[in-house]
Every structure is written in structure tokens, then in C-alpha cells.
Amino acid sequence: MIVQVSAGQGPCECQLAVAKLFEALQKEYGDLEEISKNKGYEKGCYDSIRFRTEQNLSGLEGTVLWICRSPFRPNHKRKNWYVDVSIIPEQGGIASEKEYRIERFHCSGNGGQNVNKVETGVRITHVPTGVVSQSTKERSQFLNKQRAMEKLQRKLANLQKKQEAEQTNAAWREHNRIVRGNPVRTYEGERFILKNV
């Protein structure tokens, strides 16, 4: 599961809450693997942190409230700082050797004696995604298999880039979505003490 903690458009206090919440979740769950961090305005503050975990944190999705006087602006009246916790869709993994189906077939057209006698054409299907590539250009089955595999690898690389872009876009959409009120958790004070679970 990929989770993002985000300050949205909030000030540096919200960015500090992102850092504090990530630390608190690391202590609570232990297996969080950081994917990315976007630094905030002040040292130790983060606009957003994305991480992966084997735990099911879907119960944390929503708004987290931190009640604390501003550590950056002592005379500031506001004490409620909100951050967003979002589950980001995972991208599909791409390919190991045994996930391919290779088919051989007779070629037509120029090629001399080999045409329609020898299966020189090669079609390769990447089973998990259904992406197909084929080559009939070469007279040798070995070369056609190489060409088809090169084409398939390019198609899979493009698919991987597209999935990564979709994941980044989903994370960005979630980054700007903070709903104040009805927090799933509330923390208090500079020591970031959990008040409700």
C-alpha cells in the first residue's frame, strides 16, 4: 500500500505536522519505506511524504488534526493544523521472463526458399498486461525473436512511464484535497501526543 501525508496548501505548521505524523507512524507501524519527500519552508518540515507499507492503513485515510501553538509564530492565535492522509493507487509491476508467451508462425512475402516453409515469424505477448509485439522482417527466427522482444520492451517501458505519471497525478490531486473537520486522528502539543484512535 502506498500512503501520502500532505500539508496541501497549509503553512509551515502543517508542514511540520506532516513530519511529526510520519515519525509517529514509523514508531507505530515500523515497516514504512519512504518513497519521496517534498521539503517545506522550514528545516525539518515537509510539504508531503509518500511511503510504502505492508500494513493496511486505509483506516487512517482522511484528515489528521494537530492542536498546538505555532512553534514558528508565537503570537499567532490559530492552534488547529490539518494534514491529509491519502492512499495512492499502486502501479502494476512489469515483467519477468516467465510472463511472456512466444508464438512462431509462417511468414509471407519476400524471403526466398524459407517463405511458408519455416516458422520464422515471432509474436510475443506479455501475459499480465496483454501487450503484444511481433517481427517478421528477418529471415531467421532467432533475429525475429530479438526484434520482437526489443519492441515489446519499448512498449512495456512506455507503459511503466504512463503508470508512474498516473500515480504522480493521483498523488498531486490528493495533495490539494484537505477536508477540515471530522479528523480520523487528533494529536496535541509539541510532543505530538495521540488523543484518539
C-alpha positions as MATLAB code, in Angstrom:
seq = 'MIVQVSAGQGPCECQLAVAKLFEALQKEYGDLEEISKNKGYEKGCYDSIRFRTEQNLSGLEGTVLWICRSPFRPNHKRKNWYVDVSIIPEQGGIASEKEYRIERFHCSGNGGQNVNKVETGVRITHVPTGVVSQSTKERSQFLNKQRAMEKLQRKLANLQKKQEAEQTNAAWREHNRIVRGNPVRTYEGERFILKNV';
ca = [
       0.000    0.000    0.000;
       1.276    3.489   -0.873;
       0.307    6.284    1.525;
       0.834   10.038    1.232;
       0.821   12.512    4.120;
       0.350   16.046    2.829;
       0.130   19.622    4.105;
      -1.821   20.685    0.999;
      -1.735   24.478    0.756;
      -1.193   24.796    4.512;
       1.503   26.930    6.193;
       4.782   25.691    7.723;
       2.932   24.492   10.861;
       1.040   21.991    8.679;
       4.331   21.001    7.043;
       5.814   20.347   10.498;
       2.727   18.241   11.322;
       3.478   16.136    8.196;
       6.993   15.397    9.512;
       5.722   14.658   13.029;
       2.926   12.384   11.769;
       5.362   10.413    9.596;
       7.672    9.920   12.634;
       4.712    8.833   14.783;
       3.549    6.335   12.135;
       7.099    4.938   11.791;
       7.139    4.220   15.546;
       3.635    2.757   15.435;
       3.968    0.529   12.341;
       7.716    0.007   11.930;
       7.848   -1.095    8.274;
       7.328    2.231    6.472;
       9.561    2.559    3.413;
       9.951    6.171    2.292;
       9.356    6.770   -1.437;
       9.621   10.565   -1.664;
       9.711   13.736    0.434;
       8.958   17.291   -0.697;
      10.654   19.799    1.598;
       8.687   22.587    3.219;
       9.600   26.193    4.037;
      11.438   25.487    7.312;
      14.091   22.936    8.237;
      12.549   19.604    9.254;
       9.216   20.460    7.589;
       7.712   18.630    4.606;
       5.029   19.597    2.130;
       4.348   15.893    1.563;
       5.837   12.477    2.303;
       4.962    9.361    0.314;
       5.732    5.892    1.689;
       5.018    2.200    1.149;
       3.883   -0.266    3.817;
       2.670   -3.867    4.037;
       0.193   -2.790    6.755;
      -3.383   -1.807    5.951;
      -3.519    1.918    6.784;
      -6.801    2.609    4.973;
      -8.376    3.476    8.342;
      -6.050    6.496    8.500;
      -7.270    7.955    5.204;
      -8.733   11.393    5.773;
      -7.745   14.404    7.849;
      -5.425   14.411   10.862;
      -5.628   17.344   13.285;
      -2.673   18.689   15.294;
      -3.644   21.038   18.143;
      -0.644   23.152   19.141;
       0.502   26.762   19.409;
       2.632   27.707   16.430;
       6.326   26.945   17.046;
       7.199   29.433   14.260;
       4.844   32.342   15.112;
       4.482   32.673   18.927;
       1.744   35.347   18.784;
      -0.362   33.529   16.194;
      -3.885   32.812   17.501;
      -4.550   29.696   15.411;
      -3.885   26.353   17.146;
      -5.516   23.834   14.775;
      -3.346   22.477   11.933;
      -4.641   19.939    9.426;
      -2.859   17.397    7.235;
      -4.265   14.919    4.746;
      -3.588   11.163    4.646;
      -4.344    9.548    1.269;
      -3.995    6.065   -0.180;
      -2.341    6.297   -3.616;
      -3.130    3.584   -6.197;
      -0.184    1.250   -6.830;
       1.181    0.887  -10.331;
       1.299   -2.597  -11.824;
       4.638   -4.351  -11.880;
       6.262   -5.079  -15.221;
       7.671   -8.342  -16.255;
       9.820  -11.311  -15.613;
      10.871  -13.788  -18.321;
       8.238  -16.427  -17.499;
       5.406  -13.917  -18.009;
       5.849  -13.996  -21.804;
       4.072  -16.209  -24.335;
       6.089  -16.729  -27.543;
       4.392  -17.917  -30.748;
       6.074  -18.815  -34.019;
       4.355  -18.614  -37.411;
       4.994  -18.811  -41.169;
       5.873  -15.536  -42.887;
       4.631  -14.416  -46.272;
       6.296  -12.193  -48.846;
       9.928  -11.973  -49.952;
      12.404  -14.347  -48.395;
      13.266  -16.981  -50.959;
      13.080  -20.671  -50.042;
      12.129  -20.069  -46.394;
       8.781  -18.412  -47.101;
       5.783  -20.528  -45.981;
       8.090  -23.478  -45.149;
       9.820  -22.392  -41.950;
       8.209  -20.652  -38.962;
      10.397  -17.550  -38.915;
       7.820  -15.007  -37.713;
       7.677  -14.434  -33.952;
       4.870  -12.941  -31.827;
       5.494  -12.258  -28.122;
       2.700  -11.492  -25.651;
       3.369  -10.076  -22.186;
       0.741  -12.095  -20.316;
      -0.021   -9.764  -17.333;
      -0.648   -6.668  -19.492;
      -1.709   -8.251  -22.790;
       0.862   -6.130  -24.693;
       1.810   -7.827  -27.975;
       4.793   -7.386  -30.280;
       5.800   -9.278  -33.391;
       8.510   -9.358  -36.030;
       8.557  -10.931  -39.497;
      11.267   -8.758  -41.054;
      14.242  -11.078  -40.649;
      14.755  -14.445  -42.360;
      15.911  -16.030  -39.111;
      13.550  -16.926  -36.253;
      16.272  -16.004  -33.736;
      16.613  -12.455  -35.154;
      12.832  -12.015  -35.333;
      12.556  -13.074  -31.688;
      15.209  -10.484  -30.773;
      13.424   -7.728  -32.729;
      10.034   -8.625  -31.251;
      11.481   -8.654  -27.718;
      13.132   -5.224  -28.259;
       9.800   -3.788  -29.478;
       7.980   -5.357  -26.522;
      10.487   -3.939  -24.021;
       9.974   -0.447  -25.504;
       6.186   -0.824  -25.233;
       6.472   -2.035  -21.603;
       8.833    0.845  -20.725;
       6.281    3.320  -22.145;
       3.515    1.604  -20.176;
       5.616    1.842  -16.989;
       6.176    5.605  -17.575;
       2.455    6.107  -18.138;
       1.602    4.268  -14.899;
       4.177    6.305  -12.952;
       2.729    9.540  -14.374;
      -0.789    8.425  -13.374;
       0.426    7.668   -9.845;
       2.141   11.074   -9.585;
      -1.024   12.800  -10.849;
      -3.138   10.906   -8.299;
      -0.724   11.957   -5.533;
      -0.869   15.595   -6.687;
      -4.686   15.574   -6.756;
      -4.726   14.181   -3.200;
      -2.103   16.724   -2.081;
      -4.535   19.579   -2.722;
      -7.511   17.903   -1.031;
      -7.707   18.595    2.698;
     -11.100   18.381    4.333;
     -11.157   20.151    7.688;
     -13.402   18.704   10.367;
     -14.099   15.102   11.391;
     -10.406   14.172   11.779;
      -9.568   10.468   11.854;
      -6.913   11.252   14.472;
      -6.055   14.158   16.735;
      -2.604   14.890   18.159;
      -1.799   17.549   20.768;
       1.185   19.635   21.816;
       4.762   19.907   20.602;
       5.393   16.307   21.712;
       2.658   15.244   19.231;
       0.659   13.055   21.629;
      -2.176   10.989   20.134;
      -5.528   11.874   21.710;
      -7.878    9.487   19.920;
      -7.510    6.361   17.773;
];
